[in-house]
Amino acid sequence: MPGGDERAVGVIHAQRGRGRSARTPSEIPERGWKDILLRIWKNIGRDRVVVVAAGVTFYSILAVFPAIAALVALYGLFADPATITSHLDSIAGLVPGGAIEVMRDQITRVASQGSTTLGLTFIVSLLVSLWSANAGMKSLFDALNLVYNESEKRGLVKLNLMSLAFTVLTIVFVLVAIGAMVVVPIVLNFLGLGGATELVVKIARWPALFIVVTLALAFLYRYGPSREKPRWRWITWGSVFAAVAWLGVSILFSWYAENFGNYNKTYGSLGAIIAFMFWIWLSIIIVLIGGELNAETEHQTVRDTTTGARKPMGARGATMADTVGAPQD
């Protein structure tokens, strides 16, 4: 192993057949994946993933309403913000009805009260909304630090700027998605394919959503934890897993909530909020397990999984890259 340290060479020779010299996750053999999956199972309990996800859910709920306010304010610069609610039906079947109901009510309330005139009051209101929504993203960063066995080393300014950037990009993505819902039918009509609009949207939205969610998760796993950035190939598997699992669980939970989960009967007027919180909680659990998968995949190899020039173990600036996961037999 050219340029490798003696410790890494020793691990490779002592633990053959586990993928200790793997350059990519695909080079890890079956025995190595057994190690990874068993460590993930243990880490879910050790890292208190379910409880931590509940904490992130709390901050996310607090962040959702300011984020909606910011979304409506920005959308109102280009179009009537009240029209946003007409696009919510396009995510029916993926997002529980309770979540759609909560978002629709909040959008309607903000659109009816807020001013979309670009002025000092608008700018101050927008900045306050973005800063409030930023708390949810920071809590997710903190949870990923736990998953990757890292402590927060970024300064207060850098951390807030990075989490704020993720928050803004999330809102911009939603704005672009809403814009696409308006533009795509117009383009199809212009091309003489207006009759196929509904079919195209129904078929294309799922692969498009999968690609977007996978890319978003990849960026989150790369820049969220406070550590030296991993190479893209070491976060791909967790991103794909989390995207597939999130889509599947969201569809199943939406179906369950629609047909069996009578939250309004149990929780009364809070039923929609409870369903919304439960869906966010499940989503955060999946995101954190995807992070565990990426982390333990890195943990399986002695090769440098971080960006930049190759460095020896112990000098890579990332716990999962600087140590080797224990064999599980």
mmCIF file of C-alpha atoms in Angstrom:
data_model
loop_
_atom_site.group_PDB
_atom_site.id
_atom_site.type_symbol
_atom_site.label_atom_id
_atom_site.label_comp_id
_atom_site.label_asym_id
_atom_site.label_seq_id
_atom_site.Cartn_x
_atom_site.Cartn_y
_atom_site.Cartn_z
ATOM 1 C CA MET A 1 0.000 0.000 0.000
ATOM 2 C CA PRO A 2 2.174 2.899 -1.275
ATOM 3 C CA GLY A 3 2.398 5.803 1.144
ATOM 4 C CA GLY A 4 0.343 4.000 3.770
ATOM 5 C CA ASP A 5 1.309 3.916 7.429
ATOM 6 C CA GLU A 6 2.372 0.785 9.263
ATOM 7 C CA ARG A 7 -0.833 0.671 11.263
ATOM 8 C CA ALA A 8 -2.983 0.509 8.141
ATOM 9 C CA VAL A 9 -0.816 -2.208 6.609
ATOM 10 C CA GLY A 10 -1.072 -4.224 9.807
ATOM 11 C CA VAL A 11 -4.870 -4.015 9.805
ATOM 12 C CA ILE A 12 -5.048 -5.147 6.172
ATOM 13 C CA HIS A 13 -2.898 -8.213 6.832
ATOM 14 C CA ALA A 14 -4.612 -9.112 10.110
ATOM 15 C CA GLN A 15 -8.188 -8.733 8.830
ATOM 16 C CA ARG A 16 -8.264 -10.097 5.301
ATOM 17 C CA GLY A 17 -11.545 -10.504 3.471
ATOM 18 C CA ARG A 18 -13.268 -7.568 5.175
ATOM 19 C CA GLY A 19 -12.573 -4.812 2.655
ATOM 20 C CA ARG A 20 -9.967 -3.054 4.785
ATOM 21 C CA SER A 21 -8.147 -1.847 1.659
ATOM 22 C CA ALA A 22 -11.309 -0.937 -0.284
ATOM 23 C CA ARG A 23 -11.042 2.179 -2.447
ATOM 24 C CA THR A 24 -14.822 2.388 -2.888
ATOM 25 C CA PRO A 25 -17.795 0.858 -1.040
ATOM 26 C CA SER A 26 -18.369 -1.507 -3.975
ATOM 27 C CA GLU A 27 -15.002 -3.166 -3.239
ATOM 28 C CA ILE A 28 -16.106 -4.205 0.252
ATOM 29 C CA PRO A 29 -16.893 -7.960 0.288
ATOM 30 C CA GLU A 30 -19.866 -9.656 1.942
ATOM 31 C CA ARG A 31 -18.000 -10.228 5.201
ATOM 32 C CA GLY A 32 -17.188 -6.530 5.397
ATOM 33 C CA TRP A 33 -20.824 -5.550 4.810
ATOM 34 C CA LYS A 34 -21.809 -7.859 7.647
ATOM 35 C CA ASP A 35 -19.465 -5.859 9.900
ATOM 36 C CA ILE A 36 -20.959 -2.589 8.660
ATOM 37 C CA LEU A 37 -24.598 -3.596 9.112
ATOM 38 C CA LEU A 38 -24.041 -5.023 12.591
ATOM 39 C CA ARG A 39 -22.226 -1.863 13.701
ATOM 40 C CA ILE A 40 -25.059 0.269 12.309
ATOM 41 C CA TRP A 41 -27.565 -1.790 14.299
ATOM 42 C CA LYS A 42 -25.551 -1.216 17.481
ATOM 43 C CA ASN A 43 -25.032 2.472 16.695
ATOM 44 C CA ILE A 44 -28.758 3.125 16.359
ATOM 45 C CA GLY A 45 -29.039 2.357 20.068
ATOM 46 C CA ARG A 46 -25.692 3.804 21.142
ATOM 47 C CA ASP A 47 -26.233 7.087 19.296
ATOM 48 C CA ARG A 48 -29.876 7.231 20.483
ATOM 49 C CA VAL A 49 -30.982 7.808 16.897
ATOM 50 C CA VAL A 50 -34.705 7.566 17.669
ATOM 51 C CA VAL A 51 -34.500 10.029 20.581
ATOM 52 C CA VAL A 52 -32.159 12.410 18.741
ATOM 53 C CA ALA A 53 -34.529 12.366 15.751
ATOM 54 C CA ALA A 54 -37.331 13.406 18.101
ATOM 55 C CA GLY A 55 -35.254 16.403 19.212
ATOM 56 C CA VAL A 56 -34.526 17.386 15.621
ATOM 57 C CA THR A 57 -38.248 17.003 14.875
ATOM 58 C CA PHE A 58 -39.059 19.506 17.624
ATOM 59 C CA TYR A 59 -36.703 22.113 16.156
ATOM 60 C CA SER A 60 -37.905 21.273 12.647
ATOM 61 C CA ILE A 61 -41.523 21.941 13.617
ATOM 62 C CA LEU A 62 -40.460 25.280 15.087
ATOM 63 C CA ALA A 63 -38.581 26.007 11.850
ATOM 64 C CA VAL A 64 -41.330 24.952 9.430
ATOM 65 C CA PHE A 65 -43.608 27.927 10.022
ATOM 66 C CA PRO A 66 -40.900 30.612 9.632
ATOM 67 C CA ALA A 67 -39.691 28.729 6.550
ATOM 68 C CA ILE A 68 -43.197 28.826 5.079
ATOM 69 C CA ALA A 69 -43.357 32.550 5.823
ATOM 70 C CA ALA A 70 -40.056 33.082 3.987
ATOM 71 C CA LEU A 71 -41.232 30.895 1.103
ATOM 72 C CA VAL A 72 -44.484 32.818 0.715
ATOM 73 C CA ALA A 73 -42.654 36.149 0.931
ATOM 74 C CA LEU A 74 -40.179 35.229 -1.809
ATOM 75 C CA TYR A 75 -42.813 33.633 -4.026
ATOM 76 C CA GLY A 76 -44.937 36.746 -3.648
ATOM 77 C CA LEU A 77 -42.269 38.788 -5.427
ATOM 78 C CA PHE A 78 -43.067 36.960 -8.666
ATOM 79 C CA ALA A 79 -46.635 35.683 -8.368
ATOM 80 C CA ASP A 80 -49.720 35.581 -6.192
ATOM 81 C CA PRO A 81 -48.623 33.647 -3.066
ATOM 82 C CA ALA A 82 -52.142 32.293 -2.603
ATOM 83 C CA THR A 83 -51.602 30.076 -5.671
ATOM 84 C CA ILE A 84 -48.998 28.001 -3.786
ATOM 85 C CA THR A 85 -51.774 26.034 -2.107
ATOM 86 C CA SER A 86 -53.032 24.843 -5.486
ATOM 87 C CA HIS A 87 -49.770 22.926 -5.979
ATOM 88 C CA LEU A 88 -49.914 21.024 -2.689
ATOM 89 C CA ASP A 89 -52.152 18.334 -4.162
ATOM 90 C CA SER A 90 -49.235 17.241 -6.360
ATOM 91 C CA ILE A 91 -47.494 15.786 -3.294
ATOM 92 C CA ALA A 92 -50.593 13.953 -2.064
ATOM 93 C CA GLY A 93 -49.766 10.292 -1.607
ATOM 94 C CA LEU A 94 -46.214 11.159 -0.588
ATOM 95 C CA VAL A 95 -46.881 13.561 2.269
ATOM 96 C CA PRO A 96 -49.573 12.658 4.844
ATOM 97 C CA GLY A 97 -52.845 14.527 4.519
ATOM 98 C CA GLY A 98 -52.305 16.073 7.951
ATOM 99 C CA ALA A 99 -49.032 17.617 6.795
ATOM 100 C CA ILE A 100 -50.659 19.024 3.665
ATOM 101 C CA GLU A 101 -53.481 20.435 5.768
ATOM 102 C CA VAL A 102 -51.030 22.139 8.140
ATOM 103 C CA MET A 103 -49.004 23.620 5.278
ATOM 104 C CA ARG A 104 -52.099 24.784 3.405
ATOM 105 C CA ASP A 105 -53.511 26.536 6.473
ATOM 106 C CA GLN A 106 -50.201 28.238 7.230
ATOM 107 C CA ILE A 107 -49.633 29.351 3.627
ATOM 108 C CA THR A 108 -53.161 30.747 3.437
ATOM 109 C CA ARG A 109 -52.729 32.633 6.718
ATOM 110 C CA VAL A 110 -49.356 34.121 5.770
ATOM 111 C CA ALA A 111 -50.475 35.002 2.238
ATOM 112 C CA SER A 112 -53.522 36.847 3.556
ATOM 113 C CA GLN A 113 -51.554 38.848 6.126
ATOM 114 C CA GLY A 114 -48.116 39.440 4.691
ATOM 115 C CA SER A 115 -46.932 42.199 2.415
ATOM 116 C CA THR A 116 -45.023 41.251 -0.719
ATOM 117 C CA THR A 117 -43.800 44.770 -1.418
ATOM 118 C CA LEU A 118 -40.012 44.887 -1.500
ATOM 119 C CA GLY A 119 -39.153 47.314 1.297
ATOM 120 C CA LEU A 120 -37.451 47.548 4.677
ATOM 121 C CA THR A 121 -40.317 45.852 6.545
ATOM 122 C CA PHE A 122 -40.395 43.015 4.020
ATOM 123 C CA ILE A 123 -36.626 42.491 4.182
ATOM 124 C CA VAL A 124 -36.529 42.510 7.991
ATOM 125 C CA SER A 125 -39.454 40.084 8.156
ATOM 126 C CA LEU A 126 -37.794 37.791 5.613
ATOM 127 C CA LEU A 127 -34.466 37.784 7.474
ATOM 128 C CA VAL A 128 -36.183 37.020 10.791
ATOM 129 C CA SER A 129 -38.065 34.133 9.165
ATOM 130 C CA LEU A 130 -34.890 32.713 7.630
ATOM 131 C CA TRP A 131 -32.982 33.001 10.907
ATOM 132 C CA SER A 132 -35.771 31.222 12.788
ATOM 133 C CA ALA A 133 -35.937 28.456 10.177
ATOM 134 C CA ASN A 134 -32.169 28.103 10.460
ATOM 135 C CA ALA A 135 -32.525 26.501 13.921
ATOM 136 C CA GLY A 136 -33.968 23.339 12.401
ATOM 137 C CA MET A 137 -31.021 22.936 10.033
ATOM 138 C CA LYS A 138 -28.488 23.465 12.832
ATOM 139 C CA SER A 139 -30.156 20.769 14.918
ATOM 140 C CA LEU A 140 -29.803 18.370 11.976
ATOM 141 C CA PHE A 141 -26.100 19.256 11.657
ATOM 142 C CA ASP A 142 -25.701 18.531 15.365
ATOM 143 C CA ALA A 143 -27.374 15.127 14.965
ATOM 144 C CA LEU A 144 -25.045 14.246 12.075
ATOM 145 C CA ASN A 145 -22.058 15.141 14.261
ATOM 146 C CA LEU A 146 -23.282 12.509 16.701
ATOM 147 C CA VAL A 147 -23.664 9.942 13.921
ATOM 148 C CA TYR A 148 -20.121 10.606 12.668
ATOM 149 C CA ASN A 149 -18.666 10.714 16.214
ATOM 150 C CA GLU A 150 -17.609 14.326 15.785
ATOM 151 C CA SER A 151 -17.805 17.391 18.006
ATOM 152 C CA GLU A 152 -18.653 20.806 16.570
ATOM 153 C CA LYS A 153 -15.360 22.454 15.597
ATOM 154 C CA ARG A 154 -16.689 25.160 13.286
ATOM 155 C CA GLY A 155 -16.885 28.652 14.696
ATOM 156 C CA LEU A 156 -20.241 30.230 15.468
ATOM 157 C CA VAL A 157 -20.158 32.417 12.356
ATOM 158 C CA LYS A 158 -19.134 29.613 9.976
ATOM 159 C CA LEU A 159 -21.706 27.194 11.418
ATOM 160 C CA ASN A 160 -24.549 29.694 11.114
ATOM 161 C CA LEU A 161 -23.543 30.759 7.612
ATOM 162 C CA MET A 162 -23.399 27.144 6.440
ATOM 163 C CA SER A 163 -26.700 26.132 8.018
ATOM 164 C CA LEU A 164 -28.320 29.323 6.742
ATOM 165 C CA ALA A 165 -27.053 28.547 3.238
ATOM 166 C CA PHE A 166 -28.667 25.096 3.417
ATOM 167 C CA THR A 167 -31.903 26.673 4.672
ATOM 168 C CA VAL A 168 -31.980 29.224 1.846
ATOM 169 C CA LEU A 169 -31.141 26.582 -0.780
ATOM 170 C CA THR A 170 -33.979 24.398 0.505
ATOM 171 C CA ILE A 171 -36.444 27.264 0.132
ATOM 172 C CA VAL A 172 -35.064 28.136 -3.319
ATOM 173 C CA PHE A 173 -35.479 24.505 -4.384
ATOM 174 C CA VAL A 174 -39.131 24.555 -3.324
ATOM 175 C CA LEU A 175 -39.630 27.793 -5.281
ATOM 176 C CA VAL A 176 -38.043 26.239 -8.377
ATOM 177 C CA ALA A 177 -40.186 23.121 -7.979
ATOM 178 C CA ILE A 178 -43.334 25.241 -7.755
ATOM 179 C CA GLY A 179 -42.198 27.222 -10.779
ATOM 180 C CA ALA A 180 -41.642 23.993 -12.700
ATOM 181 C CA MET A 181 -45.227 22.930 -11.982
ATOM 182 C CA VAL A 182 -46.348 26.097 -13.733
ATOM 183 C CA VAL A 183 -43.810 26.148 -16.576
ATOM 184 C CA VAL A 184 -43.835 22.459 -17.616
ATOM 185 C CA PRO A 185 -47.493 22.409 -18.744
ATOM 186 C CA ILE A 186 -46.922 25.631 -20.718
ATOM 187 C CA VAL A 187 -43.863 24.143 -22.462
ATOM 188 C CA LEU A 188 -45.713 20.907 -23.253
ATOM 189 C CA ASN A 189 -48.606 22.875 -24.724
ATOM 190 C CA PHE A 190 -46.161 24.919 -26.823
ATOM 191 C CA LEU A 191 -44.654 21.668 -28.145
ATOM 192 C CA GLY A 192 -48.080 20.331 -28.973
ATOM 193 C CA LEU A 193 -48.025 17.783 -26.158
ATOM 194 C CA GLY A 194 -50.616 19.445 -23.970
ATOM 195 C CA GLY A 195 -52.770 16.315 -23.849
ATOM 196 C CA ALA A 196 -49.896 14.365 -22.312
ATOM 197 C CA THR A 197 -49.217 16.872 -19.546
ATOM 198 C CA GLU A 198 -50.913 14.945 -16.757
ATOM 199 C CA LEU A 199 -49.323 11.643 -17.790
ATOM 200 C CA VAL A 200 -45.835 13.168 -18.080
ATOM 201 C CA VAL A 201 -46.105 14.823 -14.668
ATOM 202 C CA LYS A 202 -47.364 11.632 -13.032
ATOM 203 C CA ILE A 203 -44.551 9.525 -14.481
ATOM 204 C CA ALA A 204 -41.678 11.994 -14.271
ATOM 205 C CA ARG A 205 -42.242 13.354 -10.763
ATOM 206 C CA TRP A 206 -41.071 10.207 -8.971
ATOM 207 C CA PRO A 207 -37.667 9.727 -10.664
ATOM 208 C CA ALA A 208 -37.155 13.498 -10.573
ATOM 209 C CA LEU A 209 -37.947 13.588 -6.860
ATOM 210 C CA PHE A 210 -35.644 10.625 -6.206
ATOM 211 C CA ILE A 211 -32.730 12.304 -7.992
ATOM 212 C CA VAL A 212 -33.253 15.625 -6.217
ATOM 213 C CA VAL A 213 -33.595 14.025 -2.769
ATOM 214 C CA THR A 214 -30.490 11.880 -3.340
ATOM 215 C CA LEU A 215 -28.427 14.916 -4.351
ATOM 216 C CA ALA A 216 -29.737 16.967 -1.419
ATOM 217 C CA LEU A 217 -28.842 14.192 1.029
ATOM 218 C CA ALA A 218 -25.387 13.809 -0.509
ATOM 219 C CA PHE A 219 -24.668 17.507 0.083
ATOM 220 C CA LEU A 220 -26.062 17.246 3.609
ATOM 221 C CA TYR A 221 -23.855 14.259 4.466
ATOM 222 C CA ARG A 222 -20.796 15.924 2.948
ATOM 223 C CA TYR A 223 -21.084 19.376 4.481
ATOM 224 C CA GLY A 224 -23.318 18.853 7.531
ATOM 225 C CA PRO A 225 -20.916 17.087 9.937
ATOM 226 C CA SER A 226 -18.007 19.051 11.408
ATOM 227 C CA ARG A 227 -15.146 17.087 9.833
ATOM 228 C CA GLU A 228 -12.889 16.890 6.808
ATOM 229 C CA LYS A 229 -15.170 16.355 3.810
ATOM 230 C CA PRO A 230 -15.527 12.754 2.578
ATOM 231 C CA ARG A 231 -15.135 11.943 -1.095
ATOM 232 C CA TRP A 232 -18.414 11.718 -2.981
ATOM 233 C CA ARG A 233 -18.193 7.956 -3.480
ATOM 234 C CA TRP A 234 -18.208 7.438 0.289
ATOM 235 C CA ILE A 235 -21.553 9.183 0.739
ATOM 236 C CA THR A 236 -23.383 7.847 -2.310
ATOM 237 C CA TRP A 237 -24.624 4.594 -0.798
ATOM 238 C CA GLY A 238 -26.124 6.220 2.282
ATOM 239 C CA SER A 239 -27.712 8.952 0.148
ATOM 240 C CA VAL A 240 -29.362 6.462 -2.216
ATOM 241 C CA PHE A 241 -30.513 4.276 0.680
ATOM 242 C CA ALA A 242 -32.004 7.235 2.562
ATOM 243 C CA ALA A 243 -33.739 8.583 -0.565
ATOM 244 C CA VAL A 244 -35.318 5.208 -1.399
ATOM 245 C CA ALA A 245 -36.276 4.543 2.227
ATOM 246 C CA TRP A 246 -37.728 8.041 2.663
ATOM 247 C CA LEU A 247 -39.861 7.805 -0.469
ATOM 248 C CA GLY A 248 -41.071 4.331 0.491
ATOM 249 C CA VAL A 249 -41.825 5.173 4.121
ATOM 250 C CA SER A 250 -43.503 8.463 3.169
ATOM 251 C CA ILE A 251 -45.819 6.729 0.695
ATOM 252 C CA LEU A 252 -46.639 3.937 3.161
ATOM 253 C CA PHE A 253 -47.232 6.332 6.052
ATOM 254 C CA SER A 254 -49.375 8.590 3.884
ATOM 255 C CA TRP A 255 -51.454 5.566 2.865
ATOM 256 C CA TYR A 256 -51.715 4.366 6.475
ATOM 257 C CA ALA A 257 -52.689 7.806 7.783
ATOM 258 C CA GLU A 258 -55.300 8.163 5.056
ATOM 259 C CA ASN A 259 -56.893 4.734 5.578
ATOM 260 C CA PHE A 260 -56.249 3.673 9.170
ATOM 261 C CA GLY A 261 -54.587 6.379 11.236
ATOM 262 C CA ASN A 262 -57.455 8.513 12.520
ATOM 263 C CA TYR A 263 -55.310 11.093 14.305
ATOM 264 C CA ASN A 264 -58.149 13.596 14.580
ATOM 265 C CA LYS A 265 -60.217 11.069 16.539
ATOM 266 C CA THR A 266 -57.360 10.450 18.972
ATOM 267 C CA TYR A 267 -55.856 13.938 19.262
ATOM 268 C CA GLY A 268 -58.791 16.129 18.295
ATOM 269 C CA SER A 269 -57.839 19.441 16.686
ATOM 270 C CA LEU A 270 -54.141 18.544 17.054
ATOM 271 C CA GLY A 271 -54.494 15.493 14.806
ATOM 272 C CA ALA A 272 -53.029 17.146 11.697
ATOM 273 C CA ILE A 273 -50.052 18.519 13.644
ATOM 274 C CA ILE A 274 -49.388 15.114 15.255
ATOM 275 C CA ALA A 275 -49.434 13.363 11.859
ATOM 276 C CA PHE A 276 -47.093 16.041 10.492
ATOM 277 C CA MET A 277 -44.683 15.615 13.432
ATOM 278 C CA PHE A 278 -44.723 11.828 13.137
ATOM 279 C CA TRP A 279 -43.869 12.019 9.437
ATOM 280 C CA ILE A 280 -40.982 14.430 10.083
ATOM 281 C CA TRP A 281 -39.731 12.159 12.898
ATOM 282 C CA LEU A 282 -39.696 9.116 10.584
ATOM 283 C CA SER A 283 -37.942 11.187 7.909
ATOM 284 C CA ILE A 284 -35.208 12.326 10.312
ATOM 285 C CA ILE A 285 -34.637 8.754 11.534
ATOM 286 C CA ILE A 286 -34.094 7.649 7.931
ATOM 287 C CA VAL A 287 -31.686 10.529 7.253
ATOM 288 C CA LEU A 288 -29.651 9.652 10.352
ATOM 289 C CA ILE A 289 -29.539 5.936 9.474
ATOM 290 C CA GLY A 290 -28.304 6.917 6.010
ATOM 291 C CA GLY A 291 -25.570 8.891 7.770
ATOM 292 C CA GLU A 292 -24.742 5.833 9.891
ATOM 293 C CA LEU A 293 -24.391 3.789 6.697
ATOM 294 C CA ASN A 294 -21.984 6.302 5.175
ATOM 295 C CA ALA A 295 -20.013 6.605 8.407
ATOM 296 C CA GLU A 296 -19.589 2.871 8.952
ATOM 297 C CA THR A 297 -18.728 2.292 5.298
ATOM 298 C CA GLU A 298 -15.831 4.734 5.729
ATOM 299 C CA HIS A 299 -15.020 3.031 9.015
ATOM 300 C CA GLN A 300 -14.500 -0.291 7.221
ATOM 301 C CA THR A 301 -11.478 0.732 5.146
ATOM 302 C CA VAL A 302 -8.035 1.959 6.173
ATOM 303 C CA ARG A 303 -7.669 4.015 3.005
ATOM 304 C CA ASP A 304 -8.091 7.774 3.168
ATOM 305 C CA THR A 305 -11.732 8.569 2.387
ATOM 306 C CA THR A 306 -11.355 12.346 2.750
ATOM 307 C CA THR A 307 -10.720 14.958 0.083
ATOM 308 C CA GLY A 308 -7.330 16.428 -0.761
ATOM 309 C CA ALA A 309 -3.920 14.798 -0.659
ATOM 310 C CA ARG A 310 -3.790 11.344 0.923
ATOM 311 C CA LYS A 311 -2.981 11.453 4.627
ATOM 312 C CA PRO A 312 -2.090 8.717 7.120
ATOM 313 C CA MET A 313 -4.592 7.476 9.684
ATOM 314 C CA GLY A 314 -4.817 9.842 12.627
ATOM 315 C CA ALA A 315 -4.194 12.944 10.506
ATOM 316 C CA ARG A 316 -7.288 13.011 8.288
ATOM 317 C CA GLY A 317 -9.520 15.252 10.392
ATOM 318 C CA ALA A 318 -12.429 12.793 10.551
ATOM 319 C CA THR A 319 -13.040 10.159 13.216
ATOM 320 C CA MET A 320 -14.439 7.590 10.790
ATOM 321 C CA ALA A 321 -11.499 8.035 8.421
ATOM 322 C CA ASP A 322 -8.894 8.066 11.207
ATOM 323 C CA THR A 323 -10.063 4.850 12.870
ATOM 324 C CA VAL A 324 -11.166 1.379 11.798
ATOM 325 C CA GLY A 325 -14.470 -0.199 12.789
ATOM 326 C CA ALA A 326 -14.295 -3.317 14.925
ATOM 327 C CA PRO A 327 -14.924 -6.691 13.242
ATOM 328 C CA GLN A 328 -18.245 -8.212 14.265
ATOM 329 C CA ASP A 329 -17.404 -11.910 14.670
#
